[in-house]
Coordinates of C-alpha atoms in Angstrom, one line a residue:
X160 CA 89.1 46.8 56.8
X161 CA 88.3 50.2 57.5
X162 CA 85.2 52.0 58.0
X163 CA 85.6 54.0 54.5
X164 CA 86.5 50.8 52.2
X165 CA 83.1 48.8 54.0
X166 CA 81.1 51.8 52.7
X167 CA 82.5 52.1 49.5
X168 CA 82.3 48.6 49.3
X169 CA 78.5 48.1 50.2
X170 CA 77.0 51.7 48.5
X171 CA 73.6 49.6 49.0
X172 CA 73.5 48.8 52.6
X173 CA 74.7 52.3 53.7
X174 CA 71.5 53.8 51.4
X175 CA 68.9 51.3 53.1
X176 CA 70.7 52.0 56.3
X177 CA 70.0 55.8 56.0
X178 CA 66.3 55.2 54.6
X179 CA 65.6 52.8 58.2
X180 CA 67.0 55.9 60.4
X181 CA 65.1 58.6 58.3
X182 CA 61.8 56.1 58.5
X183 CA 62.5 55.4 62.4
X184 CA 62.8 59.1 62.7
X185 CA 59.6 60.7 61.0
X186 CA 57.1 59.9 63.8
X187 CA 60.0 61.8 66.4
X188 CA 59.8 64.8 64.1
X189 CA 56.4 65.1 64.6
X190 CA 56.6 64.5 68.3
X191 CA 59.4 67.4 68.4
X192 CA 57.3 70.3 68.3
X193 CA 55.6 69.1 71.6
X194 CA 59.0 69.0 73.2
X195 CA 60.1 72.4 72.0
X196 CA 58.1 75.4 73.6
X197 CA 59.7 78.8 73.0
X198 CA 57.6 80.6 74.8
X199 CA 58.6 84.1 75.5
X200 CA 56.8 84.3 78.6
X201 CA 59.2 81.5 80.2
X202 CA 62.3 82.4 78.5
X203 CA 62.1 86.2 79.9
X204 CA 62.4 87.5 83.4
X205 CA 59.7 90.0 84.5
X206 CA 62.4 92.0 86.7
X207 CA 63.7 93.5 83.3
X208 CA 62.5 97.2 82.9
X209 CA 61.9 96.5 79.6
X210 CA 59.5 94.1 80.5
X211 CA 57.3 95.9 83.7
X212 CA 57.6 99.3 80.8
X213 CA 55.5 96.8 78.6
X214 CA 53.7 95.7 81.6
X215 CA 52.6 98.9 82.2
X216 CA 51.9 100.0 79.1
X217 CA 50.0 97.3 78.3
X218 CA 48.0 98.0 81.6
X219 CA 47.5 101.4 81.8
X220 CA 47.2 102.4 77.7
X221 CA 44.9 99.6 76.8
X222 CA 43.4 101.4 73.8
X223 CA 47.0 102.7 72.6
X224 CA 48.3 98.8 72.8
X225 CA 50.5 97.9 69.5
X226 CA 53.2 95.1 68.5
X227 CA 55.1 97.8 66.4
X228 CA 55.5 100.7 69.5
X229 CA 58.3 102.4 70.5
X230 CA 58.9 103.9 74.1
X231 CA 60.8 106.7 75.0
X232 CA 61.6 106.8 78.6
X233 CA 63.8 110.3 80.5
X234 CA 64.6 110.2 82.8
X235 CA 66.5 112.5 86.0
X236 CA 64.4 115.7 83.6
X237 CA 62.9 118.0 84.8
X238 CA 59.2 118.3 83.7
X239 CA 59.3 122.0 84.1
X240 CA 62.2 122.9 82.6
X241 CA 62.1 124.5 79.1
X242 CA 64.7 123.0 77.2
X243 CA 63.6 119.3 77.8
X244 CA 60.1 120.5 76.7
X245 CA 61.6 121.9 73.6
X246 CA 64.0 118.6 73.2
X247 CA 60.3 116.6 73.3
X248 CA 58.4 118.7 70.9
X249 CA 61.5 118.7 68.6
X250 CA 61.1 114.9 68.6
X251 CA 57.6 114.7 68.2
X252 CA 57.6 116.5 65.4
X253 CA 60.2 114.4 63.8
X254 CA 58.9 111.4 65.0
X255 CA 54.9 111.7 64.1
X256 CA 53.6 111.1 60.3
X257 CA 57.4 109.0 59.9
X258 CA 57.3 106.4 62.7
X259 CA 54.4 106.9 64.1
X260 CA 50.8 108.3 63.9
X261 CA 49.2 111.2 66.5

């Protein structure tokens, strides 16, 4: 007899075998949240930039700290030179009031 005529056969047994398994099962469930730690500070390496640029920020801009920031990083720019200051204020100016606040 196959598998599929015993359990349409026996609808009974195959119910009361699922309610044992989900009985035996609850005090696991419980249990699996003790098992499972996603914990992003395992999960991620600290040699990503990403990561030391948060490190950093988080270190040096204590008082400017926020879950919602955004960073922009140049780089190979010249400080000094005009057009990358004009590129920067262009950006702030989009930037400020929309994304962020001054």
């Amino acid at each position: 007899m196959a598998w599929n005529d015993w359990i349409a056969k026996h609808p009974k047994k195959v119910l009361l075998a699922w309610l044992i398994v989900i009985v035996l099962m609850a005090p696991l469930a419980g249990k699996l949240s003790e098992v499972t730690n996603y914990s992003e500070e395992q999960m991620v390496s600290h040699h990503i930039e990403s990561i030391k640029v948060q490190d950093i920020m988080n270190k040096e801009f204590t008082r400017a700290q926020n879950e919602n920031m955004t960073y922009l990083i140049l780089t190979n720019i010249s400080v000094n030179d005009e057009n990358a200051r004009k590129a920067y204020l262009e950006f702030k100016k989009r930037v400020e009031g929309r994304y962020a606040d001054r």
